[in-house]
PDB file of C-alpha atoms in Angstrom:
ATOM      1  CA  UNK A   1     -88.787-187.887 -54.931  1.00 25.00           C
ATOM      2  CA  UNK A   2     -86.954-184.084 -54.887  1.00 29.00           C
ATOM      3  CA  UNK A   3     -84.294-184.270 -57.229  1.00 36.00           C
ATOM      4  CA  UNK A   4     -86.215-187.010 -59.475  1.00 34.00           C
ATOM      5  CA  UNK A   5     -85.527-186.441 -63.131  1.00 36.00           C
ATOM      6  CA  UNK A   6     -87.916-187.744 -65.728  1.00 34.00           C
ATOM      7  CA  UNK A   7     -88.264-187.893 -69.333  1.00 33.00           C
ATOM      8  CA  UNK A   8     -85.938-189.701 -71.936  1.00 33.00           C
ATOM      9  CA  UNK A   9     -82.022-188.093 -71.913  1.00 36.00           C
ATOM     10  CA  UNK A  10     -82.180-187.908 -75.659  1.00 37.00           C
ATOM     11  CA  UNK A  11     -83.590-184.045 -75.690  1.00 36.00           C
ATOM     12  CA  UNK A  12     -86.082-185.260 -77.557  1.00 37.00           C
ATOM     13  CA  UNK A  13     -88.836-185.067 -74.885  1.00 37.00           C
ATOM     14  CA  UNK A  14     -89.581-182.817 -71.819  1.00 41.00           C
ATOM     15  CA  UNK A  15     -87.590-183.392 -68.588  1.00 41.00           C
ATOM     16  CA  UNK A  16     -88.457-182.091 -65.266  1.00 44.00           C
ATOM     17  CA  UNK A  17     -86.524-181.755 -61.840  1.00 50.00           C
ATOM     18  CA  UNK A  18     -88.671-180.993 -59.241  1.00 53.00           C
ATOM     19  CA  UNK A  19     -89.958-177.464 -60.260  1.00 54.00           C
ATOM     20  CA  UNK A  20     -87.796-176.423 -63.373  1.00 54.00           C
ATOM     21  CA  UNK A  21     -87.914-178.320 -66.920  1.00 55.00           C
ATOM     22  CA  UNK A  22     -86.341-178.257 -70.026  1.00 53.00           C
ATOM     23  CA  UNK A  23     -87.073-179.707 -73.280  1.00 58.00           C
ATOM     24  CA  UNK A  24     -83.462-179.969 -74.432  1.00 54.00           C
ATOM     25  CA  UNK A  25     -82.545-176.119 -74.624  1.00 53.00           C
ATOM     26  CA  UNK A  26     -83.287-173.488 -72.018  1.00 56.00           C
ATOM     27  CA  UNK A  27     -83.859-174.722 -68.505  1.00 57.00           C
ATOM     28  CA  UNK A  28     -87.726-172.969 -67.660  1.00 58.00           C
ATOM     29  CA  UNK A  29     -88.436-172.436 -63.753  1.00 60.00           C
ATOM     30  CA  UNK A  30     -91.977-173.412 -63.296  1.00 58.00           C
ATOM     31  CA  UNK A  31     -92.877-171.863 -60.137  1.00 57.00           C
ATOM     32  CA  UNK A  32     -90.346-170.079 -58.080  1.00 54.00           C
ATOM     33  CA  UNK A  33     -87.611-172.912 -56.117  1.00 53.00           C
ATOM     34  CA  UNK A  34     -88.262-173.580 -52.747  1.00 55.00           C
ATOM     35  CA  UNK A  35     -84.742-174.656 -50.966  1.00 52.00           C
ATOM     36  CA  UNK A  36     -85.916-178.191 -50.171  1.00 53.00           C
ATOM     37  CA  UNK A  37     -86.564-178.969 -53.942  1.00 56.00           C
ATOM     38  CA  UNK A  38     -82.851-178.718 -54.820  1.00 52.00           C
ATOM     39  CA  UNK A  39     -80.729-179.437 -51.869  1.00 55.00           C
ATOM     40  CA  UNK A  40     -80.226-183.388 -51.293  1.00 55.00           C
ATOM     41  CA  UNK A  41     -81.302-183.545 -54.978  1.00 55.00           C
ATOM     42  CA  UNK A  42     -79.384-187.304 -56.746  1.00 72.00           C
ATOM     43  CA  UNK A  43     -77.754-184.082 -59.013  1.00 83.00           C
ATOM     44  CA  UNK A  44     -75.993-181.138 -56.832  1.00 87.00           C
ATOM     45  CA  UNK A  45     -76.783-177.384 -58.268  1.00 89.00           C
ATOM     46  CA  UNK A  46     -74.352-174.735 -58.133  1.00 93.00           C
ATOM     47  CA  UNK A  47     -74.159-171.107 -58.632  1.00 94.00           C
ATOM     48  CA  UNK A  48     -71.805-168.966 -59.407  1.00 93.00           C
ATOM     49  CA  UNK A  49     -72.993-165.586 -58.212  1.00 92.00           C
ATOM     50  CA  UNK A  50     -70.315-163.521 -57.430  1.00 91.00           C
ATOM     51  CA  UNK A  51     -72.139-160.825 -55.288  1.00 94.00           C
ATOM     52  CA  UNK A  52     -73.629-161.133 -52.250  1.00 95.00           C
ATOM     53  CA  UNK A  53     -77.491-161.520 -53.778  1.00 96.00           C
ATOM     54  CA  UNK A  54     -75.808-164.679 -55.343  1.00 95.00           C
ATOM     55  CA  UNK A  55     -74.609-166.236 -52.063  1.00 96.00           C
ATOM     56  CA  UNK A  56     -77.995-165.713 -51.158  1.00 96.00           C
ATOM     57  CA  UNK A  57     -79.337-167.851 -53.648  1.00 95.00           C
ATOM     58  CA  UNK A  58     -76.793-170.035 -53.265  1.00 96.00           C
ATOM     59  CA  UNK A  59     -77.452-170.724 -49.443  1.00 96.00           C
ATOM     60  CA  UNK A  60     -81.450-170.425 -50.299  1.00 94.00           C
ATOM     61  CA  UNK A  61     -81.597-172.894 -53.543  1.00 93.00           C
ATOM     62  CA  UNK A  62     -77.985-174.761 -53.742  1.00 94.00           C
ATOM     63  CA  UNK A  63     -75.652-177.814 -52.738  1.00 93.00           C
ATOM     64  CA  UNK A  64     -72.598-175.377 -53.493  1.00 96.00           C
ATOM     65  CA  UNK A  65     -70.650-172.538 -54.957  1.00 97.00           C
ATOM     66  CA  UNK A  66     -68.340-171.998 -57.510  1.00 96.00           C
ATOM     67  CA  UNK A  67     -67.549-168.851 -58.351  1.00 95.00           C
ATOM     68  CA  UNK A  68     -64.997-167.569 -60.950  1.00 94.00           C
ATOM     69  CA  UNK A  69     -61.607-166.773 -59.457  1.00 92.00           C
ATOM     70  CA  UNK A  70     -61.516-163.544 -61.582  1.00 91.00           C
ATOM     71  CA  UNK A  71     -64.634-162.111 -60.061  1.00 91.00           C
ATOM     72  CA  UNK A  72     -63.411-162.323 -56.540  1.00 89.00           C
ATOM     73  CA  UNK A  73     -61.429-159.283 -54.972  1.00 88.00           C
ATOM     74  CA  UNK A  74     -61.397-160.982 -51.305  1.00 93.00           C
ATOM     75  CA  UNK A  75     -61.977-165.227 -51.421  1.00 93.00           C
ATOM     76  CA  UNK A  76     -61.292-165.220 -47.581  1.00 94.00           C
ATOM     77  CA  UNK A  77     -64.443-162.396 -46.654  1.00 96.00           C
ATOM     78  CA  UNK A  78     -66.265-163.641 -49.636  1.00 96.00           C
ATOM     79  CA  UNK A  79     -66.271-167.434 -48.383  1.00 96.00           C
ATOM     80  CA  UNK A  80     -66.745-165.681 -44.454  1.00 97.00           C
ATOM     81  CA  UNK A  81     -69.559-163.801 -46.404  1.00 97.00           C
ATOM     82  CA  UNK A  82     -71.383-166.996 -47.925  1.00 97.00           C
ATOM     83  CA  UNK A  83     -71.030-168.823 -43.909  1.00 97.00           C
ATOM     84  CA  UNK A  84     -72.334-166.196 -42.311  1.00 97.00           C
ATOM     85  CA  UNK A  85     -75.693-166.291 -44.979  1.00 97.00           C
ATOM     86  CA  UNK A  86     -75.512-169.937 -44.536  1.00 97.00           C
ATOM     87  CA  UNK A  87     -75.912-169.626 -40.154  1.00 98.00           C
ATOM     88  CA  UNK A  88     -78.369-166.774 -40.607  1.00 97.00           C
ATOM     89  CA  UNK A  89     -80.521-168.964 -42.986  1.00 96.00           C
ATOM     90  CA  UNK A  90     -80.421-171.983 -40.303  1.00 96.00           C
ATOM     91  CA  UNK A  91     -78.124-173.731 -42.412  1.00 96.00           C
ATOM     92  CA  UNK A  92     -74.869-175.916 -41.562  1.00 96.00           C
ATOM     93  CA  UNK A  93     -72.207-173.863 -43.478  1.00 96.00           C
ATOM     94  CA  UNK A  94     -70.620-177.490 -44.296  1.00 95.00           C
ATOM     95  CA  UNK A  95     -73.534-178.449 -45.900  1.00 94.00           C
ATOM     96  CA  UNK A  96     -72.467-176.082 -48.871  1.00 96.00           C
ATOM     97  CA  UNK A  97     -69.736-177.517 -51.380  1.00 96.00           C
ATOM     98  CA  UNK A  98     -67.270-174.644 -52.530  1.00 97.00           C
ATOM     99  CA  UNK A  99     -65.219-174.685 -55.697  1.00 96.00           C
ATOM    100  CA  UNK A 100     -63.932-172.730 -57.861  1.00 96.00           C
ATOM    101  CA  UNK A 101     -62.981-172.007 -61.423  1.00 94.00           C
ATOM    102  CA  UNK A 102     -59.222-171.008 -61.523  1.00 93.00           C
ATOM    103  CA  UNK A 103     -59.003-169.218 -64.749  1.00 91.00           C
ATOM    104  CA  UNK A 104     -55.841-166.724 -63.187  1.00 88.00           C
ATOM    105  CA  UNK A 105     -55.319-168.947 -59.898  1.00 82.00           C
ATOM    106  CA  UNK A 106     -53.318-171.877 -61.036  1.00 88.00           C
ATOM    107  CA  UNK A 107     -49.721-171.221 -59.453  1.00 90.00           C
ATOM    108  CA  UNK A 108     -48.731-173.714 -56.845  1.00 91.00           C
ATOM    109  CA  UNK A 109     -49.610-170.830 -53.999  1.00 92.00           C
ATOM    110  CA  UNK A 110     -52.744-169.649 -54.770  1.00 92.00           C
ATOM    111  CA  UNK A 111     -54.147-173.292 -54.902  1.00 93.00           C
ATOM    112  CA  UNK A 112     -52.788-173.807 -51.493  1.00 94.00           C
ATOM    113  CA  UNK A 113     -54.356-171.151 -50.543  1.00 93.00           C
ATOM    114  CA  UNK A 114     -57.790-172.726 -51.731  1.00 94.00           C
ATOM    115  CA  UNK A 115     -57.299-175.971 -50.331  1.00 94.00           C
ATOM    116  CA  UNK A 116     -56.504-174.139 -46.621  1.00 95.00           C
ATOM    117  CA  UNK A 117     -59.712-171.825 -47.314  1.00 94.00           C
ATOM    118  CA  UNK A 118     -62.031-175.349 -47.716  1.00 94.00           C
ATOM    119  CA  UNK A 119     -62.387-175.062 -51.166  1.00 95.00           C
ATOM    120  CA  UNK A 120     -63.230-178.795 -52.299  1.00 95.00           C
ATOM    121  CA  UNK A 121     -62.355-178.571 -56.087  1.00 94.00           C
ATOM    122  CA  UNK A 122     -60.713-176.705 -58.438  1.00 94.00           C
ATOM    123  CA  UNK A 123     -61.786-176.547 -61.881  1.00 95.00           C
ATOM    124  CA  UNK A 124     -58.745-175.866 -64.373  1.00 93.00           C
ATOM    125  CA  UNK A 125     -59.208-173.066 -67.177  1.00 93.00           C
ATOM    126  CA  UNK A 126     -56.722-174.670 -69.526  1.00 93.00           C
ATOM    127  CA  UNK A 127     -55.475-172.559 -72.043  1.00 93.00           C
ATOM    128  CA  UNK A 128     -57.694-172.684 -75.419  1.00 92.00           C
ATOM    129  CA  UNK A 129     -54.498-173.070 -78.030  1.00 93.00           C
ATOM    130  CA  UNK A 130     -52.952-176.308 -77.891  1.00 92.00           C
ATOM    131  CA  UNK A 131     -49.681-175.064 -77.999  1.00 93.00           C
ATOM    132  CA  UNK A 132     -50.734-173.107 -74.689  1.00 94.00           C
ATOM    133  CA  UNK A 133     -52.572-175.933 -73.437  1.00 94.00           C
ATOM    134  CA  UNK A 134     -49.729-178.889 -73.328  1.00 94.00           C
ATOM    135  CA  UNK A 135     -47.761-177.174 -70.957  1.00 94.00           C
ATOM    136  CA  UNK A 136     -50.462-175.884 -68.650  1.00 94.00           C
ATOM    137  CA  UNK A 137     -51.605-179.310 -68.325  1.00 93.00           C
ATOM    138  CA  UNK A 138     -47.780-180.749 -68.024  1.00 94.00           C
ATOM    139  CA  UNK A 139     -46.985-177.849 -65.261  1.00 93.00           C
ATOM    140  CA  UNK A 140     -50.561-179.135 -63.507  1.00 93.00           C
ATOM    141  CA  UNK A 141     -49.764-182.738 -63.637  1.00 94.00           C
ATOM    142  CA  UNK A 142     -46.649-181.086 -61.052  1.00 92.00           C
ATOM    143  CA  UNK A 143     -48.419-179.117 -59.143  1.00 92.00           C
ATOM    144  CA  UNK A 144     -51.063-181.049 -58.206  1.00 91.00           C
ATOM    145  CA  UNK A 145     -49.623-183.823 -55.880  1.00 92.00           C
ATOM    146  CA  UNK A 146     -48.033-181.485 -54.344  1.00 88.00           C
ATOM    147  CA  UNK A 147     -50.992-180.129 -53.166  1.00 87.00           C
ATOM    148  CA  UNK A 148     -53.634-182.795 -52.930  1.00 80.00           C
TER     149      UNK A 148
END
C-alpha cells in the first residue's frame, strides 16, 4: 500500500517507502516521487522550503509545511503563496498541514498570530543552555493556554 514501510526498524537492513529507501543513513530517492506515493502515506512528509520552488514541492510531494520562522519575511503572502500553488495544482489547500518552527516567534503575539493564520503546530526552539532553557520552557508553560 503507498506509504507501506518495510524492513526491520533496527537500521540494520534496507527500508523502503514507496519510492525512496534508506539503509539506516541517507534517505536515496529511487525514481523521481510522484504526488500520490506520499500524500495519504500512514507517515505525513514535510518540507521546509522556504522559497516558492519549495511550496511547489510541497503542494506536488507533501502532507504539509513547516518552514523556519526565521526564513520568512511575509508568513501571511507566503501561506497565500503556498494556497494559491495548492488550487492551481487541483489540490484542496486544507489538505496541506502548516507548522512552523518558532526559533524567534515565541512571544505571546506572534503565536496568536499563527494560530489566526491556520498554522496547526508550533514547534518550540528552546534555548540550547539549560540555564536559558528553564525559563523559556517556564514562560511557555504561560503562554500556551492562553493561546490554545
Amino acid at each position: 500500500r503507498p506509504g507501506a514501510v518495510t524492513g526491520s526498524s533496527d537500521h540494520s537492513s534496507p527500508s523502503t517507502v514507496q519510492g525512496l529507501s534508506s539503509t539506516g543513513g541517507a534517505v536515496r530517492a529511487e525514481a523521481p516521487l510522484e504526488n500520490t506515493e506520499l500524500v495519504g502515506a500512514s507517515v505525513p512528509f514535510h518540507d521546509g522550503g522556504a522559497t516558492a520552488q519549495g511550496r511547489a514541492r510541497v503542494v506536488r510531494y507533501c502532507d504539509g509545511w513547516i518552514p523556519i520562522d526565521v526564513l520568512l519575511d511575509d508568513l501571511p503572502e507566503t501561506l497565500a503563496d503556498l494556497r494559491r500553488k495548492a488550487v492551481a495544482a487541483g489540490r484542496n489547500p486544507a489538505s496541506l498541514s502548516v507548522s512552523v518552527f518558532a526559533f524567534e516567534g515565541t512571544q505571546s503575539d506572534t503565536l496568536k498570530r499563527y494560530r489566526d493564520l491556520g498554522v496547526a503546530r508550533v514547534v518550540l526552539v528552546a534555548p540550547r543552555r539549560l540555564a536559558d532553557a528553564l525559563p523559556f520552557l517556564d514562560r511557555m508553560a504561560r503562554v500556551i493556554p492562553a493561546i490554545a
